PDB file of C-alpha atoms in Angstrom:
ATOM      1  CA  UNK A  97     -51.224 -69.876 -34.063  1.00 66.00           C
ATOM      2  CA  UNK A  98     -52.539 -71.670 -37.732  1.00 76.00           C
ATOM      3  CA  UNK A  99     -55.282 -74.761 -36.110  1.00 83.00           C
ATOM      4  CA  UNK A 100     -53.836 -77.929 -35.331  1.00 88.00           C
ATOM      5  CA  UNK A 101     -55.055 -80.501 -38.021  1.00 92.00           C
ATOM      6  CA  UNK A 102     -54.545 -84.190 -37.077  1.00 96.00           C
ATOM      7  CA  UNK A 103     -56.803 -87.196 -37.258  1.00 97.00           C
ATOM      8  CA  UNK A 104     -59.102 -87.969 -34.750  1.00 97.00           C
ATOM      9  CA  UNK A 105     -58.179 -90.542 -32.171  1.00 98.00           C
ATOM     10  CA  UNK A 106     -61.842 -92.312 -31.403  1.00 98.00           C
ATOM     11  CA  UNK A 107     -62.122 -90.756 -27.611  1.00 97.00           C
ATOM     12  CA  UNK A 108     -62.640 -87.426 -30.316  1.00 97.00           C
ATOM     13  CA  UNK A 109     -65.344 -90.321 -32.341  1.00 98.00           C
ATOM     14  CA  UNK A 110     -67.679 -89.656 -29.563  1.00 97.00           C
ATOM     15  CA  UNK A 111     -67.357 -86.709 -29.191  1.00 97.00           C
ATOM     16  CA  UNK A 112     -68.527 -85.836 -33.221  1.00 97.00           C
ATOM     17  CA  UNK A 113     -71.536 -88.148 -32.572  1.00 97.00           C
ATOM     18  CA  UNK A 114     -71.997 -86.391 -29.532  1.00 96.00           C
ATOM     19  CA  UNK A 115     -71.928 -83.156 -32.495  1.00 96.00           C
ATOM     20  CA  UNK A 116     -73.950 -84.247 -34.499  1.00 95.00           C
ATOM     21  CA  UNK A 117     -76.625 -85.226 -32.275  1.00 95.00           C
ATOM     22  CA  UNK A 118     -77.351 -81.264 -31.386  1.00 94.00           C
ATOM     23  CA  UNK A 119     -77.025 -80.826 -34.765  1.00 92.00           C
ATOM     24  CA  UNK A 120     -79.974 -83.255 -35.199  1.00 91.00           C
ATOM     25  CA  UNK A 121     -78.946 -85.813 -37.258  1.00 93.00           C
ATOM     26  CA  UNK A 122     -80.362 -88.512 -34.576  1.00 94.00           C
ATOM     27  CA  UNK A 123     -77.445 -90.903 -34.513  1.00 95.00           C
ATOM     28  CA  UNK A 124     -77.698 -94.759 -33.514  1.00 96.00           C
ATOM     29  CA  UNK A 125     -76.993 -95.209 -29.495  1.00 96.00           C
ATOM     30  CA  UNK A 126     -73.982 -97.759 -30.795  1.00 97.00           C
ATOM     31  CA  UNK A 127     -72.188 -95.564 -33.809  1.00 97.00           C
ATOM     32  CA  UNK A 128     -69.119 -95.336 -32.668  1.00 97.00           C
ATOM     33  CA  UNK A 129     -67.428 -98.519 -32.932  1.00 97.00           C
ATOM     34  CA  UNK A 130     -68.802-100.032 -36.763  1.00 97.00           C
ATOM     35  CA  UNK A 131     -68.118 -96.919 -37.119  1.00 97.00           C
ATOM     36  CA  UNK A 132     -64.660 -97.004 -36.443  1.00 97.00           C
ATOM     37  CA  UNK A 133     -63.285-100.681 -37.088  1.00 97.00           C
ATOM     38  CA  UNK A 134     -65.213 -99.543 -40.994  1.00 96.00           C
ATOM     39  CA  UNK A 135     -61.414 -97.148 -40.480  1.00 96.00           C
ATOM     40  CA  UNK A 136     -59.577 -96.314 -37.661  1.00 97.00           C
ATOM     41  CA  UNK A 137     -57.679 -93.931 -39.677  1.00 96.00           C
ATOM     42  CA  UNK A 138     -60.957 -92.242 -41.299  1.00 96.00           C
ATOM     43  CA  UNK A 139     -61.877 -89.493 -39.017  1.00 97.00           C
ATOM     44  CA  UNK A 140     -60.471 -85.917 -38.362  1.00 97.00           C
ATOM     45  CA  UNK A 141     -60.796 -82.838 -36.147  1.00 97.00           C
ATOM     46  CA  UNK A 142     -58.958 -79.456 -35.646  1.00 96.00           C
ATOM     47  CA  UNK A 143     -58.162 -78.460 -32.969  1.00 94.00           C
ATOM     48  CA  UNK A 144     -58.123 -74.614 -32.092  1.00 90.00           C
ATOM     49  CA  UNK A 145     -56.248 -73.325 -28.475  1.00 88.00           C
ATOM     50  CA  UNK A 146     -56.611 -77.044 -27.096  1.00 86.00           C
ATOM     51  CA  UNK A 147     -60.346 -77.772 -28.047  1.00 93.00           C
ATOM     52  CA  UNK A 148     -62.342 -79.206 -30.418  1.00 95.00           C
ATOM     53  CA  UNK A 149     -62.831 -76.795 -33.104  1.00 96.00           C
ATOM     54  CA  UNK A 150     -63.937 -78.957 -36.761  1.00 97.00           C
ATOM     55  CA  UNK A 151     -64.857 -82.558 -37.992  1.00 97.00           C
ATOM     56  CA  UNK A 152     -65.027 -84.026 -40.490  1.00 97.00           C
ATOM     57  CA  UNK A 153     -64.464 -88.238 -41.591  1.00 97.00           C
ATOM     58  CA  UNK A 154     -63.273 -89.802 -44.649  1.00 97.00           C
ATOM     59  CA  UNK A 155     -63.308 -93.622 -44.467  1.00 96.00           C
ATOM     60  CA  UNK A 156     -61.890 -95.350 -47.286  1.00 94.00           C
ATOM     61  CA  UNK A 157     -64.025 -98.141 -48.290  1.00 90.00           C
ATOM     62  CA  UNK A 158     -60.885-100.310 -50.241  1.00 86.00           C
ATOM     63  CA  UNK A 159     -58.171 -98.302 -52.126  1.00 90.00           C
ATOM     64  CA  UNK A 160     -60.164 -96.900 -55.189  1.00 93.00           C
ATOM     65  CA  UNK A 161     -63.126 -94.769 -53.284  1.00 96.00           C
ATOM     66  CA  UNK A 162     -64.017 -93.062 -49.906  1.00 96.00           C
ATOM     67  CA  UNK A 163     -67.190 -91.726 -47.960  1.00 97.00           C
ATOM     68  CA  UNK A 164     -67.240 -87.917 -46.319  1.00 97.00           C
ATOM     69  CA  UNK A 165     -68.947 -87.622 -43.705  1.00 96.00           C
ATOM     70  CA  UNK A 166     -69.213 -85.542 -40.468  1.00 96.00           C
ATOM     71  CA  UNK A 167     -68.410 -82.696 -41.700  1.00 95.00           C
ATOM     72  CA  UNK A 168     -68.477 -79.521 -38.977  1.00 94.00           C
ATOM     73  CA  UNK A 169     -67.618 -76.877 -36.773  1.00 94.00           C
ATOM     74  CA  UNK A 170     -68.214 -76.586 -32.949  1.00 94.00           C
ATOM     75  CA  UNK A 171     -70.832 -73.511 -33.226  1.00 92.00           C
ATOM     76  CA  UNK A 172     -67.649 -70.984 -31.431  1.00 90.00           C
ATOM     77  CA  UNK A 173     -65.490 -71.708 -34.217  1.00 90.00           C
ATOM     78  CA  UNK A 174     -67.678 -71.335 -36.994  1.00 89.00           C
ATOM     79  CA  UNK A 175     -67.079 -68.673 -40.332  1.00 88.00           C
ATOM     80  CA  UNK A 176     -63.981 -68.801 -39.575  1.00 89.00           C
ATOM     81  CA  UNK A 177     -62.717 -71.338 -42.465  1.00 88.00           C
ATOM     82  CA  UNK A 178     -60.956 -73.591 -39.780  1.00 92.00           C
ATOM     83  CA  UNK A 179     -63.697 -76.076 -41.287  1.00 91.00           C
ATOM     84  CA  UNK A 180     -62.261 -76.027 -45.008  1.00 92.00           C
ATOM     85  CA  UNK A 181     -58.496 -76.246 -43.630  1.00 93.00           C
ATOM     86  CA  UNK A 182     -59.472 -79.489 -42.024  1.00 95.00           C
ATOM     87  CA  UNK A 183     -61.809 -80.700 -45.437  1.00 95.00           C
ATOM     88  CA  UNK A 184     -59.216 -79.838 -47.839  1.00 94.00           C
ATOM     89  CA  UNK A 185     -56.087 -81.993 -45.687  1.00 94.00           C
ATOM     90  CA  UNK A 186     -59.151 -84.909 -45.568  1.00 95.00           C
ATOM     91  CA  UNK A 187     -59.273 -84.713 -49.519  1.00 95.00           C
ATOM     92  CA  UNK A 188     -55.959 -84.198 -49.841  1.00 95.00           C
ATOM     93  CA  UNK A 189     -55.173 -87.104 -48.093  1.00 94.00           C
ATOM     94  CA  UNK A 190     -57.287 -89.919 -49.713  1.00 93.00           C
ATOM     95  CA  UNK A 191     -55.133 -88.719 -52.679  1.00 93.00           C
ATOM     96  CA  UNK A 192     -56.933 -90.141 -56.525  1.00 94.00           C
ATOM     97  CA  UNK A 193     -59.822 -91.619 -54.801  1.00 95.00           C
ATOM     98  CA  UNK A 194     -63.532 -91.701 -55.628  1.00 97.00           C
ATOM     99  CA  UNK A 195     -65.538 -89.647 -52.599  1.00 97.00           C
ATOM    100  CA  UNK A 196     -69.241 -90.386 -51.868  1.00 97.00           C
ATOM    101  CA  UNK A 197     -70.860 -87.748 -49.577  1.00 97.00           C
ATOM    102  CA  UNK A 198     -74.225 -86.853 -48.946  1.00 96.00           C
ATOM    103  CA  UNK A 199     -74.371 -83.207 -48.037  1.00 91.00           C
ATOM    104  CA  UNK A 200     -76.903 -81.075 -47.135  1.00 90.00           C
ATOM    105  CA  UNK A 201     -78.816 -78.977 -49.993  1.00 89.00           C
ATOM    106  CA  UNK A 202     -77.895 -75.338 -48.526  1.00 90.00           C
ATOM    107  CA  UNK A 203     -73.802 -76.632 -49.921  1.00 90.00           C
ATOM    108  CA  UNK A 204     -74.461 -78.581 -52.615  1.00 91.00           C
ATOM    109  CA  UNK A 205     -72.331 -75.154 -54.243  1.00 92.00           C
ATOM    110  CA  UNK A 206     -69.608 -74.869 -52.221  1.00 91.00           C
ATOM    111  CA  UNK A 207     -68.872 -79.126 -53.150  1.00 94.00           C
ATOM    112  CA  UNK A 208     -68.899 -78.726 -56.726  1.00 95.00           C
ATOM    113  CA  UNK A 209     -66.435 -76.712 -56.527  1.00 93.00           C
ATOM    114  CA  UNK A 210     -64.767 -79.198 -54.792  1.00 94.00           C
ATOM    115  CA  UNK A 211     -64.817 -81.542 -57.942  1.00 95.00           C
ATOM    116  CA  UNK A 212     -68.468 -82.877 -56.829  1.00 97.00           C
ATOM    117  CA  UNK A 213     -70.693 -83.574 -58.723  1.00 97.00           C
ATOM    118  CA  UNK A 214     -74.261 -84.009 -57.976  1.00 97.00           C
ATOM    119  CA  UNK A 215     -75.446 -87.371 -58.561  1.00 97.00           C
ATOM    120  CA  UNK A 216     -79.846 -87.613 -57.186  1.00 97.00           C
ATOM    121  CA  UNK A 217     -81.551 -86.610 -53.921  1.00 97.00           C
ATOM    122  CA  UNK A 218     -81.620 -88.859 -50.775  1.00 97.00           C
ATOM    123  CA  UNK A 219     -84.729 -88.791 -48.471  1.00 97.00           C
ATOM    124  CA  UNK A 220     -84.970 -89.357 -45.172  1.00 97.00           C
ATOM    125  CA  UNK A 221     -88.538 -91.193 -43.605  1.00 98.00           C
ATOM    126  CA  UNK A 222     -90.022 -90.825 -40.713  1.00 98.00           C
ATOM    127  CA  UNK A 223     -93.043 -92.134 -38.366  1.00 98.00           C
ATOM    128  CA  UNK A 224     -94.735 -94.497 -36.547  1.00 98.00           C
ATOM    129  CA  UNK A 225     -94.567 -97.653 -37.644  1.00 97.00           C
ATOM    130  CA  UNK A 226     -97.755-100.627 -37.120  1.00 93.00           C
ATOM    131  CA  UNK A 227     -97.996-103.225 -38.934  1.00 95.00           C
ATOM    132  CA  UNK A 228     -97.653-107.732 -38.399  1.00 94.00           C
ATOM    133  CA  UNK A 229     -95.251-110.015 -38.340  1.00 94.00           C
ATOM    134  CA  UNK A 230     -94.627-111.436 -41.529  1.00 96.00           C
ATOM    135  CA  UNK A 231     -95.091-115.449 -41.737  1.00 88.00           C
ATOM    136  CA  UNK A 232     -92.851-117.547 -42.772  1.00 85.00           C
ATOM    137  CA  UNK A 233     -89.052-119.251 -42.006  1.00 90.00           C
ATOM    138  CA  UNK A 234     -87.398-117.380 -44.993  1.00 97.00           C
ATOM    139  CA  UNK A 235     -86.159-114.639 -42.650  1.00 98.00           C
ATOM    140  CA  UNK A 236     -83.784-115.250 -39.661  1.00 97.00           C
ATOM    141  CA  UNK A 237     -82.112-112.920 -37.509  1.00 97.00           C
ATOM    142  CA  UNK A 238     -77.977-112.589 -38.716  1.00 97.00           C
ATOM    143  CA  UNK A 239     -76.318-114.260 -36.901  1.00 95.00           C
ATOM    144  CA  UNK A 240     -71.906-115.030 -37.262  1.00 95.00           C
ATOM    145  CA  UNK A 241     -72.318-117.885 -39.988  1.00 95.00           C
ATOM    146  CA  UNK A 242     -74.258-115.341 -42.273  1.00 97.00           C
ATOM    147  CA  UNK A 243     -71.710-112.740 -42.761  1.00 97.00           C
ATOM    148  CA  UNK A 244     -68.757-114.076 -45.222  1.00 97.00           C
ATOM    149  CA  UNK A 245     -72.099-113.846 -47.521  1.00 97.00           C
ATOM    150  CA  UNK A 246     -74.485-110.533 -46.767  1.00 98.00           C
ATOM    151  CA  UNK A 247     -70.511-109.314 -47.468  1.00 98.00           C
ATOM    152  CA  UNK A 248     -70.733-110.709 -51.111  1.00 98.00           C
ATOM    153  CA  UNK A 249     -74.451-109.592 -51.487  1.00 98.00           C
ATOM    154  CA  UNK A 250     -73.690-105.850 -49.661  1.00 98.00           C
ATOM    155  CA  UNK A 251     -71.142-105.777 -52.492  1.00 97.00           C
ATOM    156  CA  UNK A 252     -73.479-105.855 -55.036  1.00 97.00           C
ATOM    157  CA  UNK A 253     -75.341-102.549 -54.115  1.00 97.00           C
ATOM    158  CA  UNK A 254     -71.932-100.767 -53.211  1.00 96.00           C
ATOM    159  CA  UNK A 255     -68.756 -99.592 -54.791  1.00 94.00           C
ATOM    160  CA  UNK A 256     -66.644-101.556 -52.553  1.00 93.00           C
ATOM    161  CA  UNK A 257     -67.018-104.687 -50.611  1.00 94.00           C
ATOM    162  CA  UNK A 258     -67.883-103.489 -46.690  1.00 95.00           C
ATOM    163  CA  UNK A 259     -65.431-105.787 -44.843  1.00 95.00           C
ATOM    164  CA  UNK A 260     -64.534-103.938 -42.088  1.00 95.00           C
ATOM    165  CA  UNK A 261     -67.652-102.210 -41.600  1.00 96.00           C
ATOM    166  CA  UNK A 262     -70.592-104.788 -41.397  1.00 97.00           C
ATOM    167  CA  UNK A 263     -68.180-108.175 -39.745  1.00 96.00           C
ATOM    168  CA  UNK A 264     -68.653-104.960 -36.743  1.00 97.00           C
ATOM    169  CA  UNK A 265     -72.656-103.688 -38.109  1.00 97.00           C
ATOM    170  CA  UNK A 266     -74.241-107.150 -38.652  1.00 97.00           C
ATOM    171  CA  UNK A 267     -73.049-108.649 -35.019  1.00 95.00           C
ATOM    172  CA  UNK A 268     -75.813-108.267 -32.622  1.00 93.00           C
ATOM    173  CA  UNK A 269     -76.677-106.337 -30.297  1.00 96.00           C
ATOM    174  CA  UNK A 270     -79.150-104.791 -27.613  1.00 96.00           C
ATOM    175  CA  UNK A 271     -79.656-101.482 -29.557  1.00 97.00           C
ATOM    176  CA  UNK A 272     -78.864-103.279 -33.117  1.00 98.00           C
ATOM    177  CA  UNK A 273     -80.599-106.109 -35.328  1.00 96.00           C
ATOM    178  CA  UNK A 274     -80.221-107.168 -38.880  1.00 98.00           C
ATOM    179  CA  UNK A 275     -82.322-109.783 -40.445  1.00 98.00           C
ATOM    180  CA  UNK A 276     -81.487-111.998 -44.051  1.00 98.00           C
ATOM    181  CA  UNK A 277     -84.304-113.424 -45.882  1.00 98.00           C
ATOM    182  CA  UNK A 278     -82.859-116.444 -47.349  1.00 98.00           C
ATOM    183  CA  UNK A 279     -84.228-118.168 -50.439  1.00 96.00           C
ATOM    184  CA  UNK A 280     -82.567-121.763 -51.455  1.00 94.00           C
ATOM    185  CA  UNK A 281     -79.785-121.099 -49.440  1.00 94.00           C
ATOM    186  CA  UNK A 282     -78.562-117.745 -51.452  1.00 97.00           C
ATOM    187  CA  UNK A 283     -79.135-114.323 -50.087  1.00 98.00           C
ATOM    188  CA  UNK A 284     -82.295-112.732 -52.221  1.00 98.00           C
ATOM    189  CA  UNK A 285     -82.638-109.651 -48.973  1.00 98.00           C
ATOM    190  CA  UNK A 286     -81.165-108.235 -46.116  1.00 98.00           C
ATOM    191  CA  UNK A 287     -81.621-104.870 -43.295  1.00 98.00           C
ATOM    192  CA  UNK A 288     -80.748-103.725 -40.051  1.00 98.00           C
ATOM    193  CA  UNK A 289     -83.070-101.773 -36.714  1.00 98.00           C
ATOM    194  CA  UNK A 290     -80.918 -99.989 -35.074  1.00 98.00           C
ATOM    195  CA  UNK A 291     -82.303 -98.291 -32.162  1.00 98.00           C
ATOM    196  CA  UNK A 292     -81.348 -93.822 -32.059  1.00 97.00           C
ATOM    197  CA  UNK A 293     -81.642 -90.267 -30.131  1.00 96.00           C
ATOM    198  CA  UNK A 294     -85.156 -90.610 -30.992  1.00 97.00           C
ATOM    199  CA  UNK A 295     -87.374 -94.386 -32.277  1.00 98.00           C
ATOM    200  CA  UNK A 296     -84.913 -96.131 -34.900  1.00 98.00           C
ATOM    201  CA  UNK A 297     -83.637 -96.501 -37.922  1.00 98.00           C
ATOM    202  CA  UNK A 298     -83.486 -98.604 -40.600  1.00 98.00           C
ATOM    203  CA  UNK A 299     -80.658 -99.596 -42.429  1.00 97.00           C
ATOM    204  CA  UNK A 300     -78.789-100.633 -44.180  1.00 98.00           C
ATOM    205  CA  UNK A 301     -82.054-102.611 -46.781  1.00 98.00           C
ATOM    206  CA  UNK A 302     -81.743-103.983 -49.741  1.00 98.00           C
ATOM    207  CA  UNK A 303     -83.193-106.894 -51.694  1.00 98.00           C
ATOM    208  CA  UNK A 304     -83.734-108.578 -54.604  1.00 98.00           C
ATOM    209  CA  UNK A 305     -88.177-107.392 -55.230  1.00 98.00           C
ATOM    210  CA  UNK A 306     -90.679-104.907 -53.536  1.00 98.00           C
ATOM    211  CA  UNK A 307     -91.739-108.159 -52.016  1.00 97.00           C
ATOM    212  CA  UNK A 308     -88.675-109.361 -50.462  1.00 98.00           C
ATOM    213  CA  UNK A 309     -88.325-105.454 -49.320  1.00 98.00           C
ATOM    214  CA  UNK A 310     -91.467-105.197 -47.715  1.00 98.00           C
ATOM    215  CA  UNK A 311     -90.732-108.294 -45.396  1.00 98.00           C
ATOM    216  CA  UNK A 312     -87.911-107.439 -44.761  1.00 98.00           C
ATOM    217  CA  UNK A 313     -88.965-104.099 -43.579  1.00 98.00           C
ATOM    218  CA  UNK A 314     -92.375-106.058 -41.618  1.00 98.00           C
ATOM    219  CA  UNK A 315     -90.144-108.249 -39.830  1.00 98.00           C
ATOM    220  CA  UNK A 316     -87.168-105.338 -38.341  1.00 98.00           C
ATOM    221  CA  UNK A 317     -89.975-102.963 -37.324  1.00 98.00           C
ATOM    222  CA  UNK A 318     -92.056-106.021 -35.768  1.00 98.00           C
ATOM    223  CA  UNK A 319     -88.682-106.813 -33.915  1.00 97.00           C
ATOM    224  CA  UNK A 320     -88.146-103.590 -32.012  1.00 97.00           C
ATOM    225  CA  UNK A 321     -91.830-103.649 -31.313  1.00 96.00           C
ATOM    226  CA  UNK A 322     -92.904-100.317 -33.937  1.00 96.00           C
ATOM    227  CA  UNK A 323     -93.050 -97.256 -32.904  1.00 96.00           C
ATOM    228  CA  UNK A 324     -90.904 -94.683 -34.663  1.00 98.00           C
ATOM    229  CA  UNK A 325     -88.866 -95.668 -37.553  1.00 98.00           C
ATOM    230  CA  UNK A 326     -86.930 -93.209 -39.974  1.00 98.00           C
ATOM    231  CA  UNK A 327     -85.496 -94.838 -43.358  1.00 98.00           C
ATOM    232  CA  UNK A 328     -83.212 -93.212 -46.225  1.00 98.00           C
ATOM    233  CA  UNK A 329     -83.742 -93.834 -49.598  1.00 98.00           C
ATOM    234  CA  UNK A 330     -82.409 -92.846 -52.513  1.00 98.00           C
ATOM    235  CA  UNK A 331     -84.582 -90.668 -54.430  1.00 97.00           C
ATOM    236  CA  UNK A 332     -85.057 -92.290 -57.896  1.00 98.00           C
ATOM    237  CA  UNK A 333     -85.990 -96.045 -56.386  1.00 98.00           C
ATOM    238  CA  UNK A 334     -90.321 -95.188 -56.719  1.00 98.00           C
ATOM    239  CA  UNK A 335     -90.643 -98.678 -55.098  1.00 98.00           C
ATOM    240  CA  UNK A 336     -88.990 -97.687 -52.083  1.00 98.00           C
ATOM    241  CA  UNK A 337     -91.178 -94.493 -51.860  1.00 98.00           C
ATOM    242  CA  UNK A 338     -94.118 -96.625 -52.127  1.00 98.00           C
ATOM    243  CA  UNK A 339     -92.478 -98.330 -49.133  1.00 98.00           C
ATOM    244  CA  UNK A 340     -92.640 -95.143 -47.159  1.00 98.00           C
ATOM    245  CA  UNK A 341     -95.868 -94.145 -48.620  1.00 98.00           C
ATOM    246  CA  UNK A 342     -97.522 -97.949 -47.648  1.00 97.00           C
ATOM    247  CA  UNK A 343     -96.037 -97.195 -44.148  1.00 98.00           C
ATOM    248  CA  UNK A 344     -97.071 -93.818 -42.953  1.00 97.00           C
ATOM    249  CA  UNK A 345     -93.919 -92.562 -43.559  1.00 98.00           C
ATOM    250  CA  UNK A 346     -93.578 -88.751 -44.311  1.00 98.00           C
ATOM    251  CA  UNK A 347     -90.149 -87.473 -45.351  1.00 97.00           C
ATOM    252  CA  UNK A 348     -88.153 -85.355 -43.419  1.00 96.00           C
ATOM    253  CA  UNK A 349     -84.886 -84.361 -44.712  1.00 93.00           C
ATOM    254  CA  UNK A 350     -82.999 -84.265 -47.957  1.00 96.00           C
ATOM    255  CA  UNK A 351     -79.237 -84.801 -48.715  1.00 95.00           C
ATOM    256  CA  UNK A 352     -77.653 -84.500 -52.158  1.00 96.00           C
ATOM    257  CA  UNK A 353     -75.310 -87.946 -52.749  1.00 97.00           C
ATOM    258  CA  UNK A 354     -72.635 -86.537 -54.477  1.00 97.00           C
ATOM    259  CA  UNK A 355     -69.307 -88.178 -56.588  1.00 98.00           C
ATOM    260  CA  UNK A 356     -65.879 -86.248 -56.889  1.00 97.00           C
ATOM    261  CA  UNK A 357     -64.380 -88.803 -59.495  1.00 96.00           C
ATOM    262  CA  UNK A 358     -65.919 -91.515 -61.039  1.00 94.00           C
ATOM    263  CA  UNK A 359     -70.070 -92.285 -60.316  1.00 95.00           C
ATOM    264  CA  UNK A 360     -70.615 -95.742 -59.318  1.00 96.00           C
ATOM    265  CA  UNK A 361     -73.035 -97.657 -61.392  1.00 96.00           C
ATOM    266  CA  UNK A 362     -75.188 -98.567 -58.616  1.00 97.00           C
ATOM    267  CA  UNK A 363     -78.251-100.771 -58.459  1.00 98.00           C
ATOM    268  CA  UNK A 364     -80.714 -97.856 -57.003  1.00 98.00           C
ATOM    269  CA  UNK A 365     -84.016-100.017 -57.697  1.00 98.00           C
ATOM    270  CA  UNK A 366     -82.604-102.286 -55.556  1.00 98.00           C
ATOM    271  CA  UNK A 367     -81.732-100.281 -52.268  1.00 98.00           C
ATOM    272  CA  UNK A 368     -84.018 -99.452 -50.604  1.00 98.00           C
ATOM    273  CA  UNK A 369     -82.007 -97.949 -47.796  1.00 98.00           C
ATOM    274  CA  UNK A 370     -78.909 -96.415 -47.501  1.00 96.00           C
ATOM    275  CA  UNK A 371     -76.955 -98.081 -44.774  1.00 94.00           C
ATOM    276  CA  UNK A 372     -76.232 -94.151 -42.731  1.00 92.00           C
ATOM    277  CA  UNK A 373     -75.571 -90.582 -43.619  1.00 86.00           C
ATOM    278  CA  UNK A 374     -72.361 -91.031 -42.601  1.00 86.00           C
ATOM    279  CA  UNK A 375     -70.317 -93.952 -44.147  1.00 84.00           C
ATOM    280  CA  UNK A 376     -72.451 -93.814 -46.833  1.00 82.00           C
TER     281      UNK A 376
END
């Protein structure tokens, strides 16, 4: 019998995140609920003989854009075409939307066969960070009153408003917190840091200026006491690379940002950290 392709359940998403951890993707401890609420219909699995054989997400951020991630097959089912069949089903379900992805470099040619075009590289930087907490009162922990302003601000750095994701992502947790830089009653940048299987990951990190990005970065790092930190940056942003160099972060992983459909015109010079490779 052919594999069964279906939309994933919330429990399936937990399994997908465990698979991602085994692949070395270092997911956040409490990623699942925010990922799920971004689009509960955006997760897919394929089953073979009642076992989960492959997984994929295609989270729809609005009517015109989606982001593809979590593309994995269980080791027992690789090389059988199951993952590709799941890929085709999810892509077809997305309709005419532009779709983005962060794919491993070795798979670029396969993604091109499905109509994806290379835009730029993203690099994960990591290392042990020690820095001092920045002074002043412009940096503040995000609370519910800030979220509407941050949703508006975030929309300048993404193809669409990510309201469903951010309503959950920006909630303070023991394992995740966000910092906003507020100047003259307006957002000048913000970032999130979250505990992962290994250390902490920062993302997103958006800022009006290089100085603002540095202040937010330091505040985020000191809020968790320093230690092992990872930051995913768009390679074209030289200021983001300089920030990583300043705090002794080294490149540890590369992905290819690719788009199927019209690529969005994003202000990469103000994107110092993408949210996560799974959601863009």
